[in-house]
Coordinates of C-alpha atoms in Angstrom, one line a residue:
Chain A
M56 CA 109.2 202.1 173.2
N57 CA 111.6 200.5 175.9
E58 CA 111.8 196.9 174.9
P59 CA 113.7 194.3 176.8
L60 CA 117.3 193.5 175.1
V61 CA 117.4 190.1 174.1
I62 CA 120.9 188.4 173.4
L63 CA 121.9 185.3 172.0
D64 CA 124.1 183.1 174.2
P65 CA 127.9 183.0 173.2
T66 CA 128.5 179.8 175.1
D67 CA 128.3 176.3 174.2
E68 CA 125.1 176.2 176.6
R69 CA 126.1 173.6 178.7
A70 CA 125.3 174.4 182.2
A71 CA 128.6 174.6 184.2
I72 CA 128.9 171.4 186.2
G73 CA 130.9 171.9 189.4
R74 CA 133.4 169.2 189.8
R75 CA 133.5 167.6 193.3
L76 CA 136.6 166.0 194.5
A77 CA 136.3 162.3 195.1
T78 CA 136.0 160.9 198.5
R79 CA 139.2 160.4 200.1
P80 CA 139.7 156.9 201.7
D81 CA 140.1 156.5 205.3
Q82 CA 142.9 154.2 204.5
L83 CA 144.9 152.9 201.6
Q84 CA 144.3 149.3 200.4
G85 CA 144.2 147.4 197.2
T86 CA 146.1 148.9 194.3
L87 CA 147.6 152.5 194.4
G88 CA 148.3 154.2 191.2
I89 CA 151.0 156.7 191.1
V90 CA 150.7 158.5 187.7
D91 CA 153.6 160.7 186.3
I92 CA 152.1 163.4 184.0
A93 CA 155.5 163.4 182.4
K94 CA 156.9 166.8 183.5
P95 CA 160.6 166.9 183.9
R96 CA 161.7 165.9 187.1
G97 CA 158.4 164.8 188.1
D98 CA 159.9 161.0 188.1
V99 CA 162.1 162.2 190.9
F100 CA 159.6 163.3 193.1
L101 CA 157.1 160.4 192.4
D102 CA 159.9 157.7 192.9
E103 CA 160.7 159.2 196.4
I104 CA 156.8 159.1 197.2
E105 CA 156.7 155.4 196.0
R106 CA 159.8 154.5 198.1
L107 CA 158.2 156.1 201.4
I108 CA 154.8 154.4 200.6
R109 CA 156.4 151.0 199.8
G110 CA 158.3 151.1 203.2
R111 CA 155.3 152.3 205.4
L112 CA 152.5 150.1 203.5
P113 CA 154.3 147.0 202.2
A114 CA 150.7 145.2 201.9
L115 CA 149.9 147.9 199.3
D116 CA 150.0 147.3 195.6
V117 CA 151.7 150.0 193.8
I118 CA 151.8 150.7 190.2
R119 CA 153.4 153.2 188.2
L120 CA 151.5 154.7 185.3
K121 CA 152.4 157.7 183.0
K122 CA 150.8 160.4 180.6
P123 CA 152.6 160.5 177.2
T124 CA 152.7 164.3 177.5
Y125 CA 152.0 166.9 180.2
T126 CA 150.8 169.3 177.5
K127 CA 147.7 167.2 176.5
P128 CA 144.6 165.7 178.6
S129 CA 145.2 161.9 179.5
P130 CA 144.4 159.5 176.6
T131 CA 141.1 157.6 177.2
S132 CA 143.1 154.3 177.6
L133 CA 145.0 155.6 180.6
R134 CA 142.0 156.9 182.2
D135 CA 140.3 153.7 181.7
E136 CA 143.2 151.6 183.3
V137 CA 143.3 154.0 186.2
G138 CA 139.6 153.2 186.8
A139 CA 139.7 149.7 186.3
R140 CA 143.0 148.9 188.3
C141 CA 143.4 151.5 191.1
Q142 CA 141.3 152.2 194.3
A143 CA 143.3 155.2 195.0
V144 CA 145.8 157.5 192.8
I145 CA 148.2 159.9 193.3
Q146 CA 149.0 162.3 190.5
A147 CA 151.3 165.3 190.9
L148 CA 152.2 168.5 189.0
A149 CA 155.9 169.1 189.1
D150 CA 157.7 172.2 187.8
Chain B
M67 CA 108.6 188.6 144.5
S68 CA 105.6 190.5 145.4
D69 CA 103.0 189.0 147.5
L70 CA 100.6 191.8 147.3
P71 CA 97.1 190.4 147.7
G72 CA 94.9 190.8 144.9
P73 CA 91.2 190.7 144.4
G74 CA 89.2 188.4 146.7
A75 CA 91.8 188.3 149.3
K76 CA 91.0 189.8 152.6
A77 CA 93.3 192.9 153.6
P78 CA 95.3 192.6 156.8
T79 CA 94.0 195.0 159.6
F80 CA 96.3 197.4 161.1
S81 CA 96.7 200.3 163.8
L82 CA 99.0 203.1 163.2
T83 CA 99.1 206.7 164.0
T84 CA 99.2 210.0 162.1
P85 CA 102.3 212.2 162.4
A86 CA 100.3 214.1 165.3
G87 CA 99.7 211.1 167.0
A88 CA 96.1 210.5 166.2
P89 CA 95.1 206.7 165.8
V90 CA 94.5 205.3 162.4
V91 CA 92.8 201.9 162.7
F92 CA 91.9 199.9 159.8
R93 CA 89.6 196.9 160.9
D94 CA 85.6 196.8 160.6
E95 CA 85.1 199.6 157.9
P96 CA 81.9 201.5 158.2
V97 CA 82.5 203.1 154.7
A98 CA 81.6 201.4 151.4
S99 CA 85.2 201.3 150.2
T100 CA 88.9 202.2 151.4
L101 CA 91.9 202.8 149.3
L102 CA 95.3 202.3 151.2
V103 CA 98.2 204.1 149.4
F104 CA 101.8 202.9 150.4
F105 CA 104.6 205.4 149.8
K106 CA 108.0 206.8 150.6
H107 CA 109.5 210.4 150.3
D108 CA 112.4 209.6 148.0
C109 CA 110.1 207.9 145.2
D110 CA 109.4 209.8 142.1
T111 CA 106.9 207.2 141.2
C112 CA 105.0 208.0 144.3
H113 CA 105.1 211.8 143.6
L114 CA 103.6 210.7 140.4
T115 CA 100.8 208.8 141.8
L116 CA 99.8 210.9 144.9
P117 CA 98.1 213.8 143.2
L118 CA 96.1 211.5 141.5
V119 CA 95.0 209.7 144.6
E120 CA 94.4 213.2 146.0
R121 CA 91.9 213.8 143.0
L122 CA 90.4 210.4 143.6
Q123 CA 89.9 211.2 147.2
N124 CA 88.2 214.8 146.4
T125 CA 85.8 213.2 143.8
L126 CA 84.8 210.0 145.6
S127 CA 84.9 210.6 149.3
P128 CA 81.5 212.3 149.3
A129 CA 80.1 209.1 147.8
G130 CA 81.8 207.1 150.8
L131 CA 85.5 206.1 149.7
R132 CA 87.9 206.6 152.4
V133 CA 91.7 207.2 151.6
V134 CA 94.4 206.1 154.0
G135 CA 98.1 207.2 152.9
I136 CA 100.6 204.9 154.7
S137 CA 104.2 206.5 154.8
Q138 CA 107.2 204.4 155.1
D139 CA 108.9 207.4 156.6
G140 CA 109.2 209.3 159.8
T141 CA 107.4 212.4 160.6
D142 CA 109.6 214.9 159.0
D143 CA 109.7 213.4 155.5
T144 CA 106.2 212.3 155.6
A145 CA 105.0 216.0 156.5
R146 CA 107.1 217.3 153.3
V147 CA 105.3 214.9 151.1
V148 CA 101.8 215.9 152.5
T149 CA 102.8 219.7 152.0
R150 CA 104.1 219.4 148.8
H151 CA 101.0 217.4 147.1
S152 CA 98.7 219.3 149.5
L153 CA 97.0 215.9 150.4
T154 CA 94.0 216.1 152.4
F155 CA 93.3 212.5 153.2
T156 CA 94.5 210.9 156.3
V157 CA 98.3 209.9 156.4
A158 CA 99.5 207.2 158.9
L159 CA 103.0 206.4 159.5
D160 CA 104.4 203.0 159.0
D161 CA 107.9 203.8 160.0
H162 CA 108.2 200.4 161.6
L163 CA 107.3 198.8 158.3
E164 CA 105.0 196.2 159.9
V165 CA 102.1 197.0 158.0
S166 CA 104.3 197.3 154.8
A167 CA 105.5 193.9 155.4
D168 CA 102.1 192.5 156.1
Y169 CA 101.0 193.7 152.7
G170 CA 103.9 192.0 150.9
F171 CA 104.3 194.3 148.0
D172 CA 107.8 194.8 146.8
A173 CA 107.8 198.3 145.3
V174 CA 106.2 201.7 146.4
P175 CA 103.6 203.4 145.6
A176 CA 101.2 200.3 146.5
L177 CA 97.5 200.8 145.9
V178 CA 95.0 198.4 147.8
L179 CA 91.1 199.1 147.2
T180 CA 88.8 197.3 149.7
G181 CA 85.2 196.9 149.9
P182 CA 83.0 195.7 152.7
N183 CA 84.8 193.1 155.3
R184 CA 88.0 194.3 154.1
A185 CA 87.7 192.3 150.8
I186 CA 90.3 193.2 148.3
L187 CA 88.5 194.9 145.0
A188 CA 91.8 196.0 143.2
S189 CA 95.5 196.4 143.9
F190 CA 98.8 197.1 142.1
E191 CA 102.3 198.5 142.7
G192 CA 104.1 200.9 140.8
F193 CA 102.2 203.1 138.3
T194 CA 100.4 201.9 135.0
R195 CA 97.3 203.8 133.7
P196 CA 95.4 200.5 133.0
D197 CA 95.6 199.5 136.5
L198 CA 94.7 203.0 137.8
R199 CA 91.8 202.9 135.7
N200 CA 90.6 199.6 136.8
L201 CA 90.9 200.6 140.4
T202 CA 89.2 204.0 139.7
E203 CA 86.2 202.1 138.1
A204 CA 86.1 199.5 141.0
A205 CA 86.2 202.2 143.6
A206 CA 83.3 204.1 141.8
A207 CA 81.3 201.0 141.6
A208 CA 81.6 200.1 145.4
C209 CA 80.6 203.7 146.0
D210 CA 77.8 203.3 143.6
T211 CA 78.6 206.3 141.2
Q212 CA 80.5 207.1 138.1
P213 CA 84.2 206.8 137.8
P214 CA 85.8 210.2 137.5
H215 CA 88.6 211.1 134.7
L216 CA 91.5 211.1 137.0
V217 CA 94.3 211.5 134.3
H218 CA 94.1 214.8 132.6
D219 CA 95.5 215.6 129.1
G220 CA 98.0 218.1 130.4
D221 CA 99.3 215.9 133.1
G222 CA 101.8 214.3 130.7
L223 CA 101.9 211.0 132.4
P224 CA 103.8 208.0 131.1
E225 CA 101.6 204.9 130.4
H226 CA 103.7 203.1 133.1
R227 CA 106.4 203.6 135.4
P228 CA 108.1 201.1 137.8
G229 CA 107.8 201.8 141.5
C230 CA 110.7 202.2 143.9
C231 CA 111.9 199.2 146.2
S232 CA 109.8 199.3 149.4
K233 CA 111.7 199.9 152.3
V234 CA 110.9 196.6 153.7
H235 CA 113.5 195.2 151.7
D236 CA 116.2 197.3 153.0
P237 CA 118.7 194.6 154.4
D238 CA 118.9 196.0 157.9
V239 CA 115.0 196.2 157.9
A240 CA 114.7 192.7 156.5
R241 CA 116.9 191.4 159.3
R242 CA 114.9 193.6 162.0
L243 CA 111.6 192.4 160.7
A244 CA 112.7 188.7 160.7
V245 CA 113.7 188.8 164.3
R246 CA 110.3 190.5 165.2
R247 CA 108.5 188.1 163.5
G248 CA 110.3 185.1 164.7
A249 CA 111.2 184.2 161.4
S250 CA 114.8 183.8 162.2
T251 CA 116.2 180.2 162.2
L252 CA 119.0 180.7 164.8
G253 CA 119.3 178.0 167.3
A254 CA 121.3 179.8 170.2
R255 CA 119.6 180.2 173.5
R256 CA 117.9 183.6 173.8
V257 CA 119.0 185.6 177.0
Q258 CA 116.9 188.6 178.1
V259 CA 118.8 191.2 179.7
P260 CA 116.9 192.4 182.7
I261 CA 115.1 195.7 181.6
D262 CA 116.9 197.7 184.2
D263 CA 120.4 196.2 183.6
D264 CA 123.1 197.8 181.5
P265 CA 123.6 195.4 178.7
F266 CA 127.5 195.9 179.2
E267 CA 127.4 195.4 183.0
F268 CA 125.2 192.6 182.5
M269 CA 127.4 190.7 180.0
S270 CA 130.3 191.2 182.3
S271 CA 128.4 190.0 185.2
Q272 CA 128.0 186.8 183.2
G273 CA 131.6 186.3 182.7
L274 CA 131.2 186.6 178.7
D275 CA 133.9 189.1 178.2
D276 CA 137.5 189.4 177.9
G277 CA 137.7 192.3 180.7
L278 CA 136.6 194.8 178.0
P279 CA 133.3 195.7 177.2
V280 CA 131.5 193.4 174.4
V281 CA 129.0 194.4 171.8
P282 CA 125.5 192.8 172.8
P283 CA 125.0 189.9 170.2
T284 CA 121.5 190.6 169.6
E285 CA 119.7 188.6 166.9
A286 CA 119.7 191.1 164.4
R287 CA 123.5 191.7 164.6
V288 CA 124.1 188.0 164.5
L289 CA 122.0 187.7 161.4
R290 CA 124.0 190.7 159.8
M291 CA 127.3 189.0 160.8
L292 CA 126.1 185.8 159.1
E293 CA 125.8 187.5 155.9
G294 CA 129.6 187.5 155.9
T295 CA 129.8 183.8 154.9
R296 CA 127.8 181.5 152.7
R297 CA 128.1 178.6 155.2
A298 CA 125.2 177.4 157.0
A299 CA 124.8 178.7 160.3
S300 CA 124.4 175.3 162.1
D301 CA 127.8 173.9 160.3
I302 CA 130.1 172.8 162.9
V303 CA 133.6 174.2 162.2
A304 CA 135.5 172.6 165.1
H305 CA 135.5 171.5 168.7
V306 CA 136.9 174.0 170.8
P307 CA 139.3 173.0 173.7
P308 CA 139.3 172.8 176.5
N309 CA 135.6 171.7 176.8
L310 CA 135.8 170.5 173.0
A311 CA 132.4 172.1 172.8
P312 CA 131.1 172.4 169.0
A313 CA 131.8 175.7 167.6
T314 CA 128.8 176.3 164.9
V315 CA 129.3 179.3 162.3
E316 CA 126.3 180.8 164.5
K317 CA 128.3 180.4 167.7
I318 CA 131.2 182.0 166.0
A319 CA 129.1 184.6 164.7
V320 CA 127.8 185.5 168.1
N321 CA 131.4 185.8 169.4
A322 CA 132.5 188.0 166.3
V323 CA 129.6 190.4 167.1
M324 CA 130.7 190.6 170.6
A325 CA 134.2 191.3 169.6
G326 CA 133.3 194.1 167.1
C327 CA 133.7 192.5 163.8
R328 CA 132.3 193.4 160.6
P329 CA 130.4 190.6 158.6
E330 CA 133.4 190.5 155.8
Y331 CA 135.9 189.4 158.7
L332 CA 133.7 186.3 159.5
P333 CA 135.3 183.9 157.3
V334 CA 138.8 184.9 158.7
V335 CA 137.5 184.2 162.4
I336 CA 136.0 180.9 161.2
A337 CA 139.3 179.8 159.5
A338 CA 141.2 180.7 162.5
T339 CA 139.0 179.0 164.8
E340 CA 139.4 175.8 162.4
A341 CA 143.2 176.1 162.5
A342 CA 143.5 176.6 166.1
C343 CA 141.6 173.8 167.1
T344 CA 143.6 171.1 165.2
D345 CA 145.7 168.7 166.9
E346 CA 149.0 170.1 165.7
F347 CA 148.3 173.5 167.2
N348 CA 147.1 172.0 170.3
L349 CA 145.0 174.7 171.8
H350 CA 144.5 172.8 174.7
G351 CA 148.0 173.0 175.5
V352 CA 148.5 176.5 174.4
L353 CA 145.8 177.7 176.8
A354 CA 146.8 175.5 179.8
T355 CA 150.6 176.2 179.8
T356 CA 152.2 178.3 182.5
Y357 CA 154.0 179.9 179.6
F358 CA 153.1 183.2 177.8
V359 CA 152.1 182.1 174.4
A360 CA 148.9 183.1 172.8
P361 CA 147.3 182.2 169.1
V362 CA 149.0 184.8 166.9
I363 CA 147.0 185.1 163.7
V364 CA 148.8 185.9 160.4
V365 CA 146.7 186.4 157.4
N366 CA 148.0 186.2 153.8
G367 CA 146.1 186.5 150.3
P368 CA 143.8 189.0 148.8
I369 CA 141.4 189.3 151.7
R370 CA 143.9 191.5 153.5
R371 CA 143.1 194.3 151.3
A372 CA 139.2 193.5 151.1
I373 CA 138.9 193.9 154.7
E374 CA 141.5 196.6 155.2
L375 CA 143.6 194.5 157.6
N376 CA 146.9 196.4 158.7
C377 CA 150.2 194.9 157.2
G378 CA 152.1 198.1 157.6
R379 CA 152.9 200.6 160.4
N380 CA 152.1 199.9 164.0
L381 CA 151.6 196.3 162.7
F382 CA 150.9 194.9 166.4
G383 CA 149.3 198.0 167.6
Q384 CA 146.2 199.8 168.1
G385 CA 143.9 201.4 165.5
F386 CA 142.8 198.9 162.9
R387 CA 139.4 197.3 163.5
A388 CA 140.0 194.1 161.3
N389 CA 143.3 193.3 163.2
A390 CA 141.8 194.2 166.6
T391 CA 138.4 192.3 166.3
I392 CA 139.5 189.3 164.2
G393 CA 142.0 188.2 167.0
R394 CA 139.7 189.4 169.8
A395 CA 137.0 187.2 168.3
L396 CA 139.1 184.1 168.3
Q397 CA 140.0 184.7 172.0
L398 CA 136.3 185.0 172.8
V399 CA 135.5 181.8 170.9
V400 CA 138.0 180.0 173.1
R401 CA 136.7 181.6 176.3
N402 CA 132.9 181.4 175.8
I403 CA 132.7 178.3 173.6
G404 CA 135.6 176.2 174.7
G405 CA 135.5 177.2 178.3
G406 CA 139.0 178.3 178.4
K407 CA 139.2 181.2 181.0
P408 CA 142.4 182.6 183.0
G409 CA 142.3 181.1 186.2
G410 CA 140.6 178.0 185.2
V411 CA 142.0 176.1 182.5
D412 CA 144.4 179.1 181.2
M413 CA 147.0 179.0 183.8
S414 CA 149.6 181.3 182.2
T415 CA 151.8 182.8 184.7
L416 CA 152.4 186.2 183.2
G417 CA 150.3 186.0 179.9
Q418 CA 151.0 188.6 177.2
P419 CA 149.1 191.5 175.7
G420 CA 148.2 189.6 172.6
K421 CA 145.8 187.3 174.6
F422 CA 143.4 190.2 174.1
T423 CA 144.0 190.0 170.6
C424 CA 146.6 189.4 167.9
C425 CA 146.2 189.3 164.2
V426 CA 148.5 190.8 161.6
G427 CA 148.8 190.6 157.9
E428 CA 151.8 190.0 155.7
L429 CA 153.0 193.1 153.6
E430 CA 153.3 190.6 150.4
E431 CA 153.6 193.5 148.2
A432 CA 156.9 194.9 150.1
S433 CA 158.6 191.4 149.8
P434 CA 160.6 189.9 147.3
W435 CA 160.0 186.4 148.8
E436 CA 157.3 184.1 148.6
P437 CA 154.8 185.2 151.4
L438 CA 154.2 182.9 154.3
H439 CA 151.1 181.1 152.8
V440 CA 152.9 180.3 149.4
E441 CA 155.8 178.8 151.3
R442 CA 153.3 176.7 153.2
G443 CA 151.7 175.2 150.1
F444 CA 149.1 177.6 149.1
A445 CA 148.5 179.4 145.9
A446 CA 149.6 183.0 146.0
D447 CA 145.8 184.1 145.4
T448 CA 144.4 182.1 148.1
S449 CA 143.5 183.8 151.1
T450 CA 144.7 182.0 154.3
V451 CA 145.2 182.2 158.3
T452 CA 148.3 180.9 159.8
V453 CA 148.1 180.3 163.6
F454 CA 151.2 180.3 165.7
A455 CA 151.5 180.1 169.3
G456 CA 153.7 183.1 170.0
E457 CA 155.0 185.3 172.6
A458 CA 154.8 189.1 172.5
P459 CA 156.8 190.5 169.6
R460 CA 160.4 191.5 170.6
A461 CA 162.7 194.0 169.1
I462 CA 165.4 193.2 166.4
R463 CA 167.3 196.9 166.4
D464 CA 169.6 197.0 163.7
Q465 CA 170.2 200.5 162.1
L466 CA 173.8 199.7 161.1
S467 CA 174.0 196.5 159.2
R468 CA 174.5 197.1 155.3
T469 CA 174.7 193.7 154.2
A470 CA 172.5 190.9 154.6
H471 CA 175.4 188.7 156.1
S472 CA 175.4 191.1 158.8
L473 CA 171.7 191.7 159.1
G474 CA 171.1 187.8 159.5
A475 CA 173.8 187.9 162.2
S476 CA 172.0 190.3 164.3
M477 CA 168.6 188.6 163.8
G478 CA 170.2 185.3 164.9
M479 CA 172.0 187.1 168.0
C480 CA 168.3 188.5 169.0
L481 CA 166.7 184.9 168.3
Q482 CA 169.4 183.4 170.7
T483 CA 167.5 185.0 173.5
M484 CA 164.3 183.3 172.7
A485 CA 163.1 181.5 176.0
H486 CA 166.9 181.5 177.2
P487 CA 170.0 182.1 175.5
K488 CA 171.4 178.6 176.8
L489 CA 168.4 176.9 175.2
A490 CA 168.3 175.3 172.0
H491 CA 165.7 173.4 169.9
V492 CA 162.9 175.1 171.9
G493 CA 160.4 175.5 169.1
E494 CA 159.1 177.6 166.3
A495 CA 159.8 181.4 165.9
L496 CA 158.1 183.9 164.0
L497 CA 160.3 186.5 162.4
V498 CA 158.9 189.5 161.2
V499 CA 161.1 191.5 158.7
C500 CA 160.3 195.1 158.3
P501 CA 160.6 196.9 154.8
E502 CA 163.8 198.7 155.7
H503 CA 165.4 195.5 156.4
I504 CA 164.1 193.5 153.6
S505 CA 165.4 195.9 151.0
I506 CA 168.9 195.0 152.4
F507 CA 168.3 191.2 151.9
E508 CA 166.8 191.9 148.5
R509 CA 169.8 194.1 147.4
D510 CA 172.2 191.4 148.3
G511 CA 170.1 188.7 146.7
Y512 CA 169.4 187.1 149.9
T513 CA 166.7 184.2 149.9
K514 CA 164.6 183.3 152.6
A515 CA 166.7 179.9 152.8
D516 CA 169.9 182.1 152.8
L517 CA 168.4 184.0 155.8
R518 CA 167.6 180.8 157.8
A519 CA 170.9 179.3 157.2
R520 CA 172.5 182.6 158.5
I521 CA 170.4 182.5 161.6
Q522 CA 171.3 178.8 162.2
E523 CA 175.1 179.8 161.8
A524 CA 174.9 182.8 164.0
T525 CA 173.2 181.0 166.8
A526 CA 175.5 177.9 166.9
R527 CA 176.8 177.2 170.3
R528 CA 179.4 174.8 171.5
L529 CA 177.4 172.3 174.0
R530 CA 179.7 173.5 176.8
E531 CA 178.5 177.1 176.5
L532 CA 174.8 175.5 176.8
L533 CA 175.1 173.2 179.6
P534 CA 174.0 174.3 183.1
D535 CA 177.1 175.5 185.1
A536 CA 177.8 177.2 188.7
D537 CA 177.6 180.8 186.7
C538 CA 174.1 180.0 185.5
Q539 CA 172.2 176.8 186.4
K540 CA 170.0 177.1 183.5
G541 CA 170.9 175.4 180.3
M542 CA 170.2 172.5 177.9
A543 CA 169.2 169.6 179.9
M544 CA 171.3 166.3 180.0
R545 CA 168.3 164.5 178.4
A546 CA 168.2 166.6 175.5
V547 CA 171.9 166.0 174.6
P548 CA 172.2 163.3 171.9
K549 CA 173.6 159.9 173.2
A550 CA 176.4 159.7 170.8
L551 CA 178.0 162.9 172.3
L552 CA 178.0 161.1 175.9
G553 CA 180.6 158.8 177.2
P554 CA 180.2 155.8 179.3
D555 CA 179.9 157.8 182.2
G556 CA 176.7 159.5 181.0
L557 CA 178.7 162.7 180.5
P558 CA 179.5 164.6 177.4
T559 CA 182.8 163.5 175.9
A560 CA 185.5 166.2 175.3
E561 CA 184.6 166.0 171.4
G562 CA 180.8 166.3 172.5
L563 CA 181.3 169.4 174.5
E564 CA 182.8 171.0 171.5
T565 CA 179.9 170.3 169.2
R566 CA 177.9 173.0 168.2
F567 CA 174.0 173.4 168.4
S568 CA 172.2 176.0 166.5
K569 CA 169.2 177.6 168.1
F570 CA 166.5 175.9 165.8
Q571 CA 166.0 172.1 165.4
Q572 CA 165.2 172.7 161.7
D573 CA 165.4 175.6 159.5
S574 CA 161.7 175.4 158.8
D575 CA 161.1 176.1 162.4
I576 CA 161.9 179.8 161.6
L577 CA 158.6 181.0 160.2
V578 CA 159.3 184.4 158.2
M579 CA 156.9 187.3 157.2
V580 CA 157.4 190.8 155.9
A581 CA 155.2 193.5 157.4
G582 CA 155.4 196.8 159.2
G583 CA 155.9 200.6 158.4
T584 CA 158.3 201.8 155.7
A585 CA 160.4 203.9 157.9
G586 CA 162.5 202.2 160.7
K587 CA 165.0 199.5 160.7
F588 CA 163.2 197.5 163.4
S589 CA 162.4 194.1 162.9
A590 CA 160.8 191.9 165.5
F591 CA 160.4 188.1 166.6
L592 CA 157.8 186.3 168.3
G593 CA 159.0 183.3 170.4
G594 CA 157.1 180.0 170.2
W595 CA 156.3 177.5 172.8
A596 CA 157.3 173.9 172.2
N597 CA 158.0 171.6 169.1
G598 CA 156.6 168.1 168.3
A599 CA 153.6 166.2 169.4
A600 CA 153.7 167.8 172.8
G601 CA 154.2 171.3 171.7
S602 CA 152.2 173.6 169.2
M603 CA 153.1 173.8 165.5
A604 CA 152.0 176.6 163.4
V605 CA 149.0 175.6 161.2
T606 CA 147.6 177.1 157.8
R607 CA 144.1 177.0 156.4
E608 CA 142.4 178.6 153.7
I609 CA 139.8 181.2 154.3
L610 CA 136.6 180.3 152.5
S611 CA 133.8 182.6 151.8

């Protein structure tokens, strides 16, 4: 008899949830967080970004934040801080 | 324990066929009495009993007894039994064993006598003269006639003889029946493969494989896999990065089936999953890094022999099921449970072939040294897995060294190239010493500590050789240079430039194991990734049954 084959789901059974990008602001205002993921020389790049932004948008409040290490996900405390303090975030990968 | 129903109970209905395909239905019986006889071809007690049942059929069928033989075998074996005993009563096939399971007996032959409305008048399993006499008398009474004398003096029958195990209790059959009857308690979601789809193509299209075909994890296969461990299927072993999804014993078993594991490998896969999901191993980082590394599994202890894990020739190569499938199972756990897939969180630039599978055993029997797991704090007779974030194996070719001093230097010079010759303190390495090389160390009385010290000595380079220069801009980063070696200008002092750095931050960063074929002076090393909290450290866990 040709019965249909039934297999067991090997996954965690959480339906894949597509991640959508956050809505991009039309203009920067409030507090901008610049997050360094702690890759070597990422700070050099972000220093330059910060200098350019401060020059062009002097009214913007710019803060610097940093992950302890690029090899692990951000700690919850850092994510909470970004959420609480920042209206926009720049986070860059450097290599 | 037997659940064969006794007098007063109602016999289950069934619908089977004869070997020729004719229907045999047991439902609303128009006859005075029906005798069901369950048997299998390789049971001597059945062969002893069936001629007596044939006699009963011959004497009582005119009075209204219907006899139905129910064979647990297929067509050919059943036909041989019918011919051997010249059976004239109807014989039906129960080779799917559904009816046998319904009747709940442990042994064959099993005899069930029923009267009107399928009420059971007598039943027994195995052979005993009193039970047979009682059943014969009940059959005769039901047919309103005198009981025949079934057993003749010349038959030479014993007073009693135990039956043989019903095929229902064969392990594979029991699992299959459990699945068909919905008795399995597994919690995983069931996925029906569309009837016209090839199961392998279906699983590939769902992204469940590693690029090679996987074994479809049917419920029966997963139940069989779970027999490899005493742990409950619902036990959570670890939370697997990157999704930090709970890996139950059952989910690990599903992936072990897909990888091709045998049930006895399951405890190794479980222990490897547990070890890889620790904070020290940092599986998330190992997966996400653009670097080469993959979890390399090293197995120590008695289980290596029990599961025939290769520790010898062609150590990292093909051809050994335990090695091939245990490593693959861990990768499938990471992929399917943790959600770590190439192009997703797995961002490796080049990867390495060991990302399909990498599991090896230490050839402890060939080593004069403490095996890896004993060095790491476990008893010699404890079985363990050590997971190490490693590159592919690289050759240490030395056919000329005749002293441990020279061979240790050779190994150091090869290890110097790990990651880059101008980099020091870049993490752990796994050194695999082959049997021909270990014999040189053994002859010279070299300990593991001696070898590590020799490697550190042979790899020591002056800071000025390691710093980036015009010839090669790669080298030790200035931020990695100890402040004590820097002058007021932030640059190394003259004395600092002459300070030597060995390849490894500490001797214990060199993991040493002995393995490989007995011919060939070829050892190997597997480079690691990065030390410390930001990197990955080798982790050892006991394998529990």
